[in-house]
Short mmCIF file of C-alpha atoms in Angstrom, two decimals:
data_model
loop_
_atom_site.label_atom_id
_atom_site.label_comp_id
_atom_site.label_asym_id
_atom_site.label_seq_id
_atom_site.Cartn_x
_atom_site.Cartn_y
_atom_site.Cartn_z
CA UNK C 1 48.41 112.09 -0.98
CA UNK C 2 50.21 113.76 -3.64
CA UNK C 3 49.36 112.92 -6.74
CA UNK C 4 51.09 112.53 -9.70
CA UNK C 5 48.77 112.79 -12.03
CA UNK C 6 48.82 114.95 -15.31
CA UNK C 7 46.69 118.15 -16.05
CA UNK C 8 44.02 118.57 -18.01
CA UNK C 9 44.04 118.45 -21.62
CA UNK C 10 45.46 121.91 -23.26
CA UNK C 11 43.69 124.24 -25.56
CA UNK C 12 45.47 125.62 -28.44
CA UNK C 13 44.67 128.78 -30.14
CA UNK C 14 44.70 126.34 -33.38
CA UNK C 15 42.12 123.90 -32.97
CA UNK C 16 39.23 124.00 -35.35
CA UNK C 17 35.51 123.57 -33.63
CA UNK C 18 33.76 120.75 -33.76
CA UNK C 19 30.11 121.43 -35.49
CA UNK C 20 27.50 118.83 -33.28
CA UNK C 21 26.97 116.99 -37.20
CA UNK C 22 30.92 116.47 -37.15
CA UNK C 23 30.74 115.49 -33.37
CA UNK C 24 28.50 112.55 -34.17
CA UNK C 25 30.04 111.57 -37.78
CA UNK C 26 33.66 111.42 -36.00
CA UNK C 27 31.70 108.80 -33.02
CA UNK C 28 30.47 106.57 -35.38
CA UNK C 29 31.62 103.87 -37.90
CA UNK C 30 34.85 102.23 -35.64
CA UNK C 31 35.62 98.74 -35.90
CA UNK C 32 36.75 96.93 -32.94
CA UNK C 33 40.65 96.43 -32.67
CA UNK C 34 41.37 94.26 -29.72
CA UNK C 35 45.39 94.05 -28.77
CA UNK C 36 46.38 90.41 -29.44
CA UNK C 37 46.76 88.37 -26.48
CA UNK C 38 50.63 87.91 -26.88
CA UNK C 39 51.70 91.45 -25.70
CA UNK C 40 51.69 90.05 -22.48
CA UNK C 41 55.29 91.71 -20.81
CA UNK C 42 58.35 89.83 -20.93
CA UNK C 43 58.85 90.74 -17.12
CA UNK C 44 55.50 89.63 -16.16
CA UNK C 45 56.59 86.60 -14.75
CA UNK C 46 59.28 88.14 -12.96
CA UNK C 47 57.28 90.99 -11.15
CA UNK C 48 55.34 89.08 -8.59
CA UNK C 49 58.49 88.06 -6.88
CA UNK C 50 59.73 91.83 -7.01
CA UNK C 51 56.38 93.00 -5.48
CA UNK C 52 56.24 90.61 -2.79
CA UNK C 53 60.23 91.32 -1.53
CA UNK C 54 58.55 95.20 -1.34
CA UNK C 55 55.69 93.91 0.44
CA UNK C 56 58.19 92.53 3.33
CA UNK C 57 59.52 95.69 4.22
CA UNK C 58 56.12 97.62 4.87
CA UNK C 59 53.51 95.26 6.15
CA UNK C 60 50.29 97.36 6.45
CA UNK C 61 51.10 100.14 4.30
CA UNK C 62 49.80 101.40 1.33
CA UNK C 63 52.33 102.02 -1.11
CA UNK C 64 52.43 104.34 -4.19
CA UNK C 65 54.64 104.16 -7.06
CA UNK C 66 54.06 106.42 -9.60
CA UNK C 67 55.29 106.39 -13.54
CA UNK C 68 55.62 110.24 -13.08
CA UNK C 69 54.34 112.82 -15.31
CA UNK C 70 54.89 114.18 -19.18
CA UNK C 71 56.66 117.24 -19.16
CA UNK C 72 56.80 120.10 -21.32
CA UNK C 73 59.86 120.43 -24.11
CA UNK C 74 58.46 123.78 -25.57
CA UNK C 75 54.89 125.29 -25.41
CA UNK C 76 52.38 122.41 -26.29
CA UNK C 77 55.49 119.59 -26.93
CA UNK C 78 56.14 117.48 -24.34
CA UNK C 79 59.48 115.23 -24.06
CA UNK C 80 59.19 111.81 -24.89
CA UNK C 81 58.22 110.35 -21.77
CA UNK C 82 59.98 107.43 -19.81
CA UNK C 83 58.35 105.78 -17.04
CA UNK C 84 60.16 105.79 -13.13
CA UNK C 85 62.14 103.02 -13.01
CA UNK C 86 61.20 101.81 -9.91
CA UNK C 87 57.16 101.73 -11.59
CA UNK C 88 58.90 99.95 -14.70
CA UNK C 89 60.60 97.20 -12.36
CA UNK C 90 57.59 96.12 -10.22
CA UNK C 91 55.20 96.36 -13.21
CA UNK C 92 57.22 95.32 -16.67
CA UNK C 93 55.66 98.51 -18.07
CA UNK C 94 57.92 100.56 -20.01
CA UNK C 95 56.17 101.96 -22.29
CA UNK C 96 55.71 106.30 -22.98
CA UNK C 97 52.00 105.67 -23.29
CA UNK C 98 52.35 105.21 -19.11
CA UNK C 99 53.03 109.28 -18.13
CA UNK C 100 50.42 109.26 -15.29
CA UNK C 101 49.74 105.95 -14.35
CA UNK C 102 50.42 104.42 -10.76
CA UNK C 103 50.78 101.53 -8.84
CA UNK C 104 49.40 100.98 -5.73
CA UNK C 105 50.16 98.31 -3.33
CA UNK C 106 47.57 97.64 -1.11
CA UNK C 107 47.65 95.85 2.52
CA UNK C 108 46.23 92.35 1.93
CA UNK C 109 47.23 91.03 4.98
CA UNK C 110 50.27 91.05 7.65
CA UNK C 111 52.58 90.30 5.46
CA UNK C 112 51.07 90.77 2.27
CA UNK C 113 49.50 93.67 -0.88
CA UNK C 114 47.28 93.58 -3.76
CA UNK C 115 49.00 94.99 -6.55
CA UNK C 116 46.29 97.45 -8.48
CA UNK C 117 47.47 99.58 -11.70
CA UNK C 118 45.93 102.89 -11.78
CA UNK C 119 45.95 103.52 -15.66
CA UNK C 120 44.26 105.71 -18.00
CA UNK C 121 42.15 103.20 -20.35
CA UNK C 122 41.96 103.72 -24.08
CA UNK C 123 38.77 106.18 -24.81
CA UNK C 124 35.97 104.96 -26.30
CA UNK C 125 35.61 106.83 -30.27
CA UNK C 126 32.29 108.53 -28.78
CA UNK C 127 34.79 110.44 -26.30
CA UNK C 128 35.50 113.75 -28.18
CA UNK C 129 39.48 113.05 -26.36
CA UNK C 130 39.88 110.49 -28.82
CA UNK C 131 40.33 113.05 -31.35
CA UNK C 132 40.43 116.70 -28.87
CA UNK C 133 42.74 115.85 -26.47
CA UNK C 134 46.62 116.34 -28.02
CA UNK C 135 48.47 114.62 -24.71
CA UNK C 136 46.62 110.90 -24.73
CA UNK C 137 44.04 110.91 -27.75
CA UNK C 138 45.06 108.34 -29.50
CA UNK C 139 44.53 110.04 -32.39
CA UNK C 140 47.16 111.98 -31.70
CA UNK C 141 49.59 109.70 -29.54
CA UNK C 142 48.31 106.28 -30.89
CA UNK C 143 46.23 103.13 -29.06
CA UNK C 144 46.24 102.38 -25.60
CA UNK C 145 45.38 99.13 -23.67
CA UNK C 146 41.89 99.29 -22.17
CA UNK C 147 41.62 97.43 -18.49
CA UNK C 148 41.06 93.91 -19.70
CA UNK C 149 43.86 93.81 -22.00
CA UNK C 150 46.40 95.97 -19.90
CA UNK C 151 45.75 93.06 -17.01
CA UNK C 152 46.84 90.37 -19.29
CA UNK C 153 49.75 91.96 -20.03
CA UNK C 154 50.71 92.79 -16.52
CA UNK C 155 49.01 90.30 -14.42
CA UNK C 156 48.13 93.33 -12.16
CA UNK C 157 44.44 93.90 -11.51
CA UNK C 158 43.91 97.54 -13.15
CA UNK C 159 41.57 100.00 -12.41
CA UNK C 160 40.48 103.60 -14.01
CA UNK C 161 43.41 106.31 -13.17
CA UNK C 162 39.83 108.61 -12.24
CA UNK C 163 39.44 106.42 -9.18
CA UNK C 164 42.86 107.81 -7.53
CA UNK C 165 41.14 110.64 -6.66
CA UNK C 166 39.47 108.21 -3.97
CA UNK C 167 41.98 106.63 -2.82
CA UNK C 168 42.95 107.41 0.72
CA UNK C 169 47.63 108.51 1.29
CA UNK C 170 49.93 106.48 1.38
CA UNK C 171 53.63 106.13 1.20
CA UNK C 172 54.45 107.57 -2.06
CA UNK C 173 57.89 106.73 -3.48
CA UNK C 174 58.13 110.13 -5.30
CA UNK C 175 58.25 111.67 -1.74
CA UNK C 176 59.17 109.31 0.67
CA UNK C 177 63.02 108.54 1.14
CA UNK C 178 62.78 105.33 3.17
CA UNK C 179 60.85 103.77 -0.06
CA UNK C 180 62.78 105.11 -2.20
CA UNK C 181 65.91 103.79 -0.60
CA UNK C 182 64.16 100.24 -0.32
CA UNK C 183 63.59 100.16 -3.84
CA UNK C 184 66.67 101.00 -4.70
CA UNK C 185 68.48 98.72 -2.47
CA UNK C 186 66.34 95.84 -3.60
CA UNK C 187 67.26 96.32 -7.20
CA UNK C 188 71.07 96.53 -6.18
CA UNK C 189 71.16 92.37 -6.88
CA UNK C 190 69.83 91.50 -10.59
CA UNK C 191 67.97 88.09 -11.59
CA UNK C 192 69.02 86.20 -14.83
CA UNK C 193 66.09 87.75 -16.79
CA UNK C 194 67.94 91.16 -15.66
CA UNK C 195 71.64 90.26 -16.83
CA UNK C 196 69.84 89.03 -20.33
CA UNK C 197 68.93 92.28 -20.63
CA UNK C 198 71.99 94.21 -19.83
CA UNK C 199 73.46 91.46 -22.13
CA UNK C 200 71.19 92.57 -25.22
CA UNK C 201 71.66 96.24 -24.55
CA UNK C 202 75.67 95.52 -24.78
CA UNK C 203 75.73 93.68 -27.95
CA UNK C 204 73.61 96.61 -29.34
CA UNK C 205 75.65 98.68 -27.45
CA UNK C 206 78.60 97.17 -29.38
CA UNK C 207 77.03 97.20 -32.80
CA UNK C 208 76.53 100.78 -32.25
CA UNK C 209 80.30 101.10 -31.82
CA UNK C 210 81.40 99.60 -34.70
CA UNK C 211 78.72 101.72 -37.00
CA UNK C 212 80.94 104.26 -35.47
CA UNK C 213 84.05 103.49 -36.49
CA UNK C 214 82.92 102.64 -40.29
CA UNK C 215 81.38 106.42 -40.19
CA UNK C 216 84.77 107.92 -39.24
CA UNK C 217 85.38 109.26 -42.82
CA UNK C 218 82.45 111.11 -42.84
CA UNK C 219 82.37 112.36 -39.44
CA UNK C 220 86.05 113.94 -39.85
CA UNK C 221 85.04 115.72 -43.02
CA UNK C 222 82.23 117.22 -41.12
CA UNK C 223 82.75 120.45 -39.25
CA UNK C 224 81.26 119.39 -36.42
CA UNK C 225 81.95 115.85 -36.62
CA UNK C 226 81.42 115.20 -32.61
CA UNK C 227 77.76 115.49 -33.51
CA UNK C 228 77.52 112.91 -36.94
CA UNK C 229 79.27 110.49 -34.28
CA UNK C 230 76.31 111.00 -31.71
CA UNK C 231 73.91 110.60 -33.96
CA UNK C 232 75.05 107.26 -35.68
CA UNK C 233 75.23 105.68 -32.19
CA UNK C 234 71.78 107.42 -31.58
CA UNK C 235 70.78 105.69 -34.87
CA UNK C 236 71.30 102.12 -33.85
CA UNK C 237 70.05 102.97 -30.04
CA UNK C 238 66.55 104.17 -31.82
CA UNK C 239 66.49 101.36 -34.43
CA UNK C 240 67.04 97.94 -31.96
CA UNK C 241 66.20 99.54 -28.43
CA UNK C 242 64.28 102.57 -26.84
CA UNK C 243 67.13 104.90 -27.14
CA UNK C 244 70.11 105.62 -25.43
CA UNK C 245 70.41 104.99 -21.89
CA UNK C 246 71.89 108.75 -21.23
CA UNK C 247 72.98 111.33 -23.42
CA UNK C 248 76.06 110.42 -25.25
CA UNK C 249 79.20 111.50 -24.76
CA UNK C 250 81.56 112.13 -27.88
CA UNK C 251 84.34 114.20 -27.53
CA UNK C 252 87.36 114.97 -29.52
CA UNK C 253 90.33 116.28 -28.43
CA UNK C 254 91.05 117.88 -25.71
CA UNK C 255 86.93 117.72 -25.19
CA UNK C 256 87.72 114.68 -24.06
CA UNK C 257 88.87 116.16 -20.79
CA UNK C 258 85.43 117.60 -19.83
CA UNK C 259 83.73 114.66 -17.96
CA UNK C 260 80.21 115.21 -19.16
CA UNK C 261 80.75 116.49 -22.73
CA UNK C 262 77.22 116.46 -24.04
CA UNK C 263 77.53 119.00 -26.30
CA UNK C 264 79.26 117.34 -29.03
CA UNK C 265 79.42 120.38 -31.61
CA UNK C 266 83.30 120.17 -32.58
CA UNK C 267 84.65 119.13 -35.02
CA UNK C 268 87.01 115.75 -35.04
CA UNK C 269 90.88 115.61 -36.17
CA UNK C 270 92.37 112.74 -36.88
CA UNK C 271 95.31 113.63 -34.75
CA UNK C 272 93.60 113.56 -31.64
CA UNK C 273 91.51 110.76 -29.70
CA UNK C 274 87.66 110.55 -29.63
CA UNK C 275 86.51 109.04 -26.08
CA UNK C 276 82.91 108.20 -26.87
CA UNK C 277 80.71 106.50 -23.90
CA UNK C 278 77.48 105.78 -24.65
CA UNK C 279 74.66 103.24 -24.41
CA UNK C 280 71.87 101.57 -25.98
CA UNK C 281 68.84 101.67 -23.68
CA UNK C 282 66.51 98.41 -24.24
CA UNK C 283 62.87 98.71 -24.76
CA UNK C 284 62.97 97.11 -21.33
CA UNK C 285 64.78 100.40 -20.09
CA UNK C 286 67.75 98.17 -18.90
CA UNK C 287 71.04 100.28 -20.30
CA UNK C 288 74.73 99.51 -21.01
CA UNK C 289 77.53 102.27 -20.17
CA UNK C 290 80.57 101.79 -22.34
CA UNK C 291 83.59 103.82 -23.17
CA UNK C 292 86.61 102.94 -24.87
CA UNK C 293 88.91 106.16 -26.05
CA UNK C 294 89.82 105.93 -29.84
CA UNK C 295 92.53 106.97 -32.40
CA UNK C 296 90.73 109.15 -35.05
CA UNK C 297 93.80 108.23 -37.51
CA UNK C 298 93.10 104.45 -36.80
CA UNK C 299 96.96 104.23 -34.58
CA UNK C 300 98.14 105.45 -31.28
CA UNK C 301 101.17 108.19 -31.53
CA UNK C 302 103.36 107.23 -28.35
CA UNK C 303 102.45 109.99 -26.30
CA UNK C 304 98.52 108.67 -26.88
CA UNK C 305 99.91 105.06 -26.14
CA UNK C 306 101.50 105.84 -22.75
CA UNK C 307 98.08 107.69 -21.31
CA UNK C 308 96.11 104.83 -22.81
CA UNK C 309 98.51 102.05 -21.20
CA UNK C 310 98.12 103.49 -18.05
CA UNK C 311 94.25 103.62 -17.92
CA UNK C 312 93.78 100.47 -18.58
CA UNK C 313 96.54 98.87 -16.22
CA UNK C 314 93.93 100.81 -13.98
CA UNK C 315 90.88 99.63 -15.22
CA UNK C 316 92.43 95.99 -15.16
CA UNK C 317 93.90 96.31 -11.36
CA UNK C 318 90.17 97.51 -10.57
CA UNK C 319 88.61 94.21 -12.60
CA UNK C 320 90.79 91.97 -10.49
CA UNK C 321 89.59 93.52 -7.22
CA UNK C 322 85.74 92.56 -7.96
CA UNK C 323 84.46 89.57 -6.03
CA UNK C 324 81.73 88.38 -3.74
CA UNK C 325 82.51 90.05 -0.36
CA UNK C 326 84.95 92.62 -1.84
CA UNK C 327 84.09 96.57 -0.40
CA UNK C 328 82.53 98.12 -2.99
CA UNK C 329 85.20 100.77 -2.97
CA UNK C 330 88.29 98.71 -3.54
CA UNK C 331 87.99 98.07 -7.31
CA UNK C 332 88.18 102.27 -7.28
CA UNK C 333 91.09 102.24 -4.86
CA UNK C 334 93.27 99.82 -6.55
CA UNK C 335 92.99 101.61 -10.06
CA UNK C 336 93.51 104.86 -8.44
CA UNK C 337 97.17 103.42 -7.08
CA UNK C 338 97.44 102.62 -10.64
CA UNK C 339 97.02 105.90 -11.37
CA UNK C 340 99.05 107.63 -8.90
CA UNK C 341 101.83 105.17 -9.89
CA UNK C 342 101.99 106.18 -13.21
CA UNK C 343 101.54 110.18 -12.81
CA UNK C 344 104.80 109.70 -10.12
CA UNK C 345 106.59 107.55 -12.72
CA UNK C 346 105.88 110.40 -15.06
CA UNK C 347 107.21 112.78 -13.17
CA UNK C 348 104.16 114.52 -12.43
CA UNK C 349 103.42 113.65 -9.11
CA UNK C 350 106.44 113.61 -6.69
CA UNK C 351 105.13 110.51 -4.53
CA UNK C 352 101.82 108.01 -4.99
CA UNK C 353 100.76 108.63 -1.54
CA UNK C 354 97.71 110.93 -0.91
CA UNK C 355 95.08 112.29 -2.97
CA UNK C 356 96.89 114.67 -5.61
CA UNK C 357 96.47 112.16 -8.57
CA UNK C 358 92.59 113.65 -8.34
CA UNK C 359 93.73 116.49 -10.18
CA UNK C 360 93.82 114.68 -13.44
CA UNK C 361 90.97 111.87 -12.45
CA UNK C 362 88.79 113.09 -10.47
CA UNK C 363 85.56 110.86 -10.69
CA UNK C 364 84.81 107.28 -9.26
CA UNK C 365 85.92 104.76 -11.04
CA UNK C 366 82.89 103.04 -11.53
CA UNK C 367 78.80 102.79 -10.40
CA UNK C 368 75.79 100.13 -10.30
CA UNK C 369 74.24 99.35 -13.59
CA UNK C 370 70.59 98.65 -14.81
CA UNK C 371 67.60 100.19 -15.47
CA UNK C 372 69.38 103.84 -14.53
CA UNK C 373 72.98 104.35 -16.15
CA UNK C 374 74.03 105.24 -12.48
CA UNK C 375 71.73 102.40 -10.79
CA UNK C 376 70.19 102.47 -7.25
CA UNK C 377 71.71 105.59 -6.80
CA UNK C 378 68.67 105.92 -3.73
CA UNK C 379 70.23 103.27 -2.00
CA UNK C 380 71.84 103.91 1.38
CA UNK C 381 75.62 104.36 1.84
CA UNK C 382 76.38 100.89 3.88
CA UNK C 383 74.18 99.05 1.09
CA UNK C 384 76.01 100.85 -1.66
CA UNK C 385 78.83 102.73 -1.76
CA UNK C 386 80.49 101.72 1.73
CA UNK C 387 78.90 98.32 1.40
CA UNK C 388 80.40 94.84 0.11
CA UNK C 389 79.68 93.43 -3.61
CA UNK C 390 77.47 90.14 -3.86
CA UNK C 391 76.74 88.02 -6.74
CA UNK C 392 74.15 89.05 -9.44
CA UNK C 393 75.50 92.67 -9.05
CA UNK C 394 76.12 94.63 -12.17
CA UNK C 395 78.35 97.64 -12.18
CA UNK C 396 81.50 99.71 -14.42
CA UNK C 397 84.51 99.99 -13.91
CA UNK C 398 85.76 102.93 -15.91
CA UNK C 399 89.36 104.65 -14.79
CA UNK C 400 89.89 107.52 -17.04
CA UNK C 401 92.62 110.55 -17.01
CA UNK C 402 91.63 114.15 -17.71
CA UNK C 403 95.08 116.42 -18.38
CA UNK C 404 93.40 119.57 -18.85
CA UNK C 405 94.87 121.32 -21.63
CA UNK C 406 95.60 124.50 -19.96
CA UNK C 407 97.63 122.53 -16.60
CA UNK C 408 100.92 123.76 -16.40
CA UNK C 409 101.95 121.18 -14.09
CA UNK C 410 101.79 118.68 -17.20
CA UNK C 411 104.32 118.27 -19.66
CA UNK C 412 102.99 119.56 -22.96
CA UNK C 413 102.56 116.88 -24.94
CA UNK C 414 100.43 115.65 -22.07
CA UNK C 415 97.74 118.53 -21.87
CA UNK C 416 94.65 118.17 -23.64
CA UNK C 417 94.61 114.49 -23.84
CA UNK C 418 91.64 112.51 -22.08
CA UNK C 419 91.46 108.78 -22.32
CA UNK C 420 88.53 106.68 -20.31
CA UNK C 421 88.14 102.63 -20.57
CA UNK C 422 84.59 101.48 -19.45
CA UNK C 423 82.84 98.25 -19.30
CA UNK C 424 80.18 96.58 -17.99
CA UNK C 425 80.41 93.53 -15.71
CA UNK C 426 78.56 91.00 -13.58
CA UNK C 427 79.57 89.97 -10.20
CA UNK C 428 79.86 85.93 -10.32
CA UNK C 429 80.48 83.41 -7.45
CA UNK C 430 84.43 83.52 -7.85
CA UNK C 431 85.09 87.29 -9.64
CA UNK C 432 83.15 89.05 -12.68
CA UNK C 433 82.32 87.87 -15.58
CA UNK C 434 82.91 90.73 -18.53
CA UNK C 435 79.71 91.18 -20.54
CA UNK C 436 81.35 94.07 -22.94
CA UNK C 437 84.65 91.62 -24.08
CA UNK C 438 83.46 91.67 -27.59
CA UNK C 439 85.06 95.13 -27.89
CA UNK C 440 88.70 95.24 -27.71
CA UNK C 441 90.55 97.05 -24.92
CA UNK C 442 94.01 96.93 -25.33
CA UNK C 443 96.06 99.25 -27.86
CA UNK C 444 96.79 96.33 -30.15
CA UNK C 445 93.35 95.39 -30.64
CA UNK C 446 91.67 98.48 -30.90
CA UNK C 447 93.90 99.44 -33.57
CA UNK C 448 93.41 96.63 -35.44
CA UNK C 449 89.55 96.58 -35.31
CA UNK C 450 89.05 99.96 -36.16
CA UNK C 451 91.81 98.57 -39.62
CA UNK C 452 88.82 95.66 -40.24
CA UNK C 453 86.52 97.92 -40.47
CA UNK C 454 87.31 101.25 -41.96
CA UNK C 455 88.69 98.84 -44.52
CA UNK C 456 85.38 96.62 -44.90
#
């Protein structure tokens, strides 16, 4: 079996010894501090039923999800760690005190496993890693569950993560496609508990916008105001979730026209647009993904307008084409003949028909959405991407257009502009029910919320 579990605790050239008196001084005189018993997880009553759908698809089998491994930032400084989010969706466990811990799924049955957490207990204050060991001492990284209390918050019987060792292979998810895919595919549809949380991480998501806006002044007087903008959204993400669901995108200019601009080191003008897409990730790890392309000067010029009209008669022709049954690719195709309209209209394109609009939008229009900003992405092609939409699905749909500003084939005043609309929606029984409406979409509106607040 291979086993993702972490290495031994690192020596530094820095740590003092430990004299035998100090040894025994540091293992005595702790109080007890038992967790209280209402830290059980909020998913806990929503896992069984997620366990036993895996179950179905491998009767007999052991199978081994891990919560993967800390990794290093620089020397002995790990990045903050975030569980797999197949581990945090069958266990409700999301928390970075899990690096190393697995689930196991054990045959009880034809039909049926035995759910067993393979976790690394808090240490006992006569265990020199309380204090030695700088990866999971908790005097270092903070408290840990031991077994009793981490199976009252899961439900799941847990064991030492030492006892692993003994454990005879299985199917590990890390390594093995066909449970990977399963997983994936399973999580495709979400239950209500789910859509709450995409909900919450929206209106945060959403607050987080709006702290935006009222920061434009400051950003635009900073020289590199892209990054002031990422770190107020980064400021609400940290204060009323776990972070941001991926790294934010906030580019000015014609930055805007780089697809992934993570970077975010120039500076704003309040001439140009600033397409920021970003999320708030929930301490549940479930993550919005919006975008919405905004006037730095608080007003469209025209030439801004017409790219901006045109996205978003996209992004709405792909909204209508969401229902129960739909292909999963239509809601892409039908903003795309948006798009290909338009550039012909323009001039730029000499006929809709083809695939030369691609030039200037060359992405997808849109992707699954939950506990990964690009959800289920292990999922296989006829469940997915050439498969049909059902109800309880969550995706984007977010048309952009990228006019380089170096493409001679564009007009001048077209180059260097980059506009992308994004939101987040829920497939219901008759269409899709918006959850990001609370932030405005069309010109009109935009321009009149970012007036309410750069003047409150």
């Amino acid at each position: 079996m291979t086993e993702a579990v972490p290495t031994a605790p690192r020596t530094v050239s820095h740590d003092l010894p430990v004299t035998p008196e100090l040894e025994r001084f540091l293992a005595s005189g702790w109080a007890a501090t038992p967790l209280p018993d209402a830290l059980r997880l909020p998913a806990a009553d929503v896992t069984p039923a997620r366990r036993q759908r895996l179950s179905a698809h491998f009767p007999g089998e052991r199978l081994i999800v891990p919560a993967g491994a800390l990794t290093v930032r620089s020397n002995d400084c790990d990045h903050r760690f975030r569980p797999h989010s197949a581990y945090a969706w069958l266990t409700g466990l999301t928390g970075e005190d899990q690096a190393g811990h697995v689930l196991v799924l054990e045959p009880d049955g034809p039909h049926r496993h035995e759910a067993v957490l393979y976790v690394r207990p808090r240490s006992p204050r006569t265990d020199s890693g309380f204090y030695r060991d700088r990866r999971y001492g908790e005097f270092w990284v903070g408290r840990r569950p031991d077994l009793a209390e981490a199976e009252r918050m899961t439900g799941i019987r847990c064991v030492h993560l030492d006892d692993l060792d003994a454990l005879p292979p299985g199917r590990n998810a890390a390594a093995d496609a066909q449970l990977a895919s399963v997983l994936s595919e399973l999580r495709l549809v979400k239950d209500a508990w789910e859509v709450e949380q995409l909900q919450l991480a929206v209106d945060h998501t959403t607050a987080g916008f709006e702290d935006v806006v009222r920061s434009l002044p400051r950003a635009l007087a900073h020289p590199r105001g892209e990054r002031w903008i990422e770190g107020v959204f980064g400021l609400r993400a940290r204060a009323e979730g776990n972070g941001t669901g991926y790294e934010t995108i906030a580019a000015a200019g014609a930055h805007a026209c780089v697809l992934h601009w993570i970077r975010n080191d120039g500076p704003l003008d309040a001439r140009q647009l600033l397409l920021l897409d970003a999320g708030v990730e929930t301490d549940t790890l479930y993550t919005a993904d919006i975008t919405r392309t905004l006037p730095l000067s608080g007003r469209f010029s025209p030439v801004q307008r017409q790219v901006y009209d045109l996205v978003l008669a996209a992004q709405e022709a792909g909204i209508a084409a969401l229902r129960p049954g739909a292909r999963f690719r239509d809601f892409h195709r039908a903003a795309m003949r948006v798009i290909a309209e338009g550039l012909t209209e323009w001039g730029v394109l000499k006929n809709p028909e083809g695939d030369f609009h691609r030039r200037y939008t060359l992405c997808s229009s849109g992707h699954m959405l939950g506990l990964d900003v690009h959800d289920c992405a292990q999922a296989r092609a006829d469940a997915y991407l050439d498969g049909v939409l059902a109800e309880g699905q969550v995706l984007t749909v977010e048309p952009g257009l990228y006019l380089q500003p170096d493409d001679v084939t564009l007009p001048p005043d077209l180059r260097g502009i980059g506009v992308r609309i994004e939101d987040d929606l829920v497939i219901t029984a008759d269409g899709a029910r918006l959850l990001s409406g609370a932030l405005p979409r069309t010109p009109e509106a935009v321009e009149a919320w970012m007036g309410e607040l750069l003047e409150g």
